[in-house]
Amino acid sequence: MNIQNQVYKLIQTRIKRICHDTWTKAPKNKKGRLKGPLTYPNEIDELVRLSSEVLDMDPQNAEAVASAITNGSMQNAYLSAQ
């Protein structure tokens, strides 16, 4: 599997985790239904944009995106939002 596919999978996993955390933290009624509309953080928009772009990137840029997600600014934003 090439690096672009690995980074794409990493991004999709991060999106699923953020969506799950948002759903879990959202206020619900006794039946488990949401009390209001569910809003996702702005980071989701950036990750969706990156996931569509990463498959067309060259391997060096894809590696840079992967390091930003796992060690860089995106990881810091993800951890501070929790």
XYZ file of C-alpha atoms in Angstrom, residues 1-80:
80
model
C 0.000 0.000 0.000
C 1.485 3.347 -0.982
C 1.942 6.287 1.363
C -0.997 8.255 -0.059
C -3.414 5.448 0.804
C -1.955 5.123 4.290
C -2.347 8.853 4.918
C -5.893 8.737 3.543
C -6.737 5.937 6.001
C -5.155 7.927 8.827
C -7.276 10.967 7.972
C -10.463 8.892 7.759
C -9.725 7.332 11.138
C -9.213 10.759 12.676
C -12.493 12.011 11.178
C -14.363 9.009 12.588
C -12.822 9.555 16.027
C -13.749 13.258 16.100
C -17.303 12.533 14.940
C -17.703 9.786 17.534
C -16.370 12.028 20.316
C -18.686 14.852 19.236
C -21.675 12.509 19.234
C -20.757 11.077 22.625
C -20.350 14.499 24.266
C -23.519 15.983 22.770
C -26.450 16.484 25.167
C -29.157 13.845 24.755
C -32.575 13.255 26.253
C -33.590 10.157 28.228
C -34.307 8.205 25.046
C -30.807 8.898 23.721
C -31.879 11.378 21.067
C -30.040 14.621 20.544
C -31.509 17.675 22.236
C -30.345 19.982 19.482
C -28.457 20.011 16.210
C -25.076 18.329 16.171
C -22.216 20.619 15.179
C -18.761 19.362 14.340
C -15.511 21.264 14.900
C -13.921 23.209 12.041
C -11.100 20.677 11.954
C -13.440 18.244 10.175
C -13.683 20.557 7.141
C -9.898 20.742 6.903
C -9.522 16.964 7.213
C -12.166 16.306 4.553
C -10.373 18.694 2.198
C -7.035 16.993 2.890
C -8.463 13.518 2.390
C -9.618 14.427 -1.100
C -6.270 16.010 -1.962
C -3.915 13.447 -0.452
C -4.551 10.751 -3.051
C -3.189 13.058 -5.788
C -0.150 14.251 -3.812
C 3.389 13.124 -4.349
C 4.817 10.896 -1.583
C 6.862 13.667 0.081
C 3.840 15.937 0.502
C 1.749 13.021 1.733
C 4.391 12.262 4.374
C 4.359 15.908 5.462
C 0.586 15.760 5.874
C 0.895 12.536 7.889
C 3.451 14.074 10.226
C 1.267 17.180 10.668
C -1.657 14.962 11.617
C 0.263 12.718 14.005
C 2.858 15.087 15.495
C 2.242 18.613 14.283
C -0.265 21.406 14.487
C -3.297 19.260 13.635
C -2.498 16.880 16.473
C -2.121 19.788 18.902
C -5.481 21.213 17.816
C -7.103 17.803 18.200
C -5.702 17.270 21.684
C -6.554 20.770 22.895
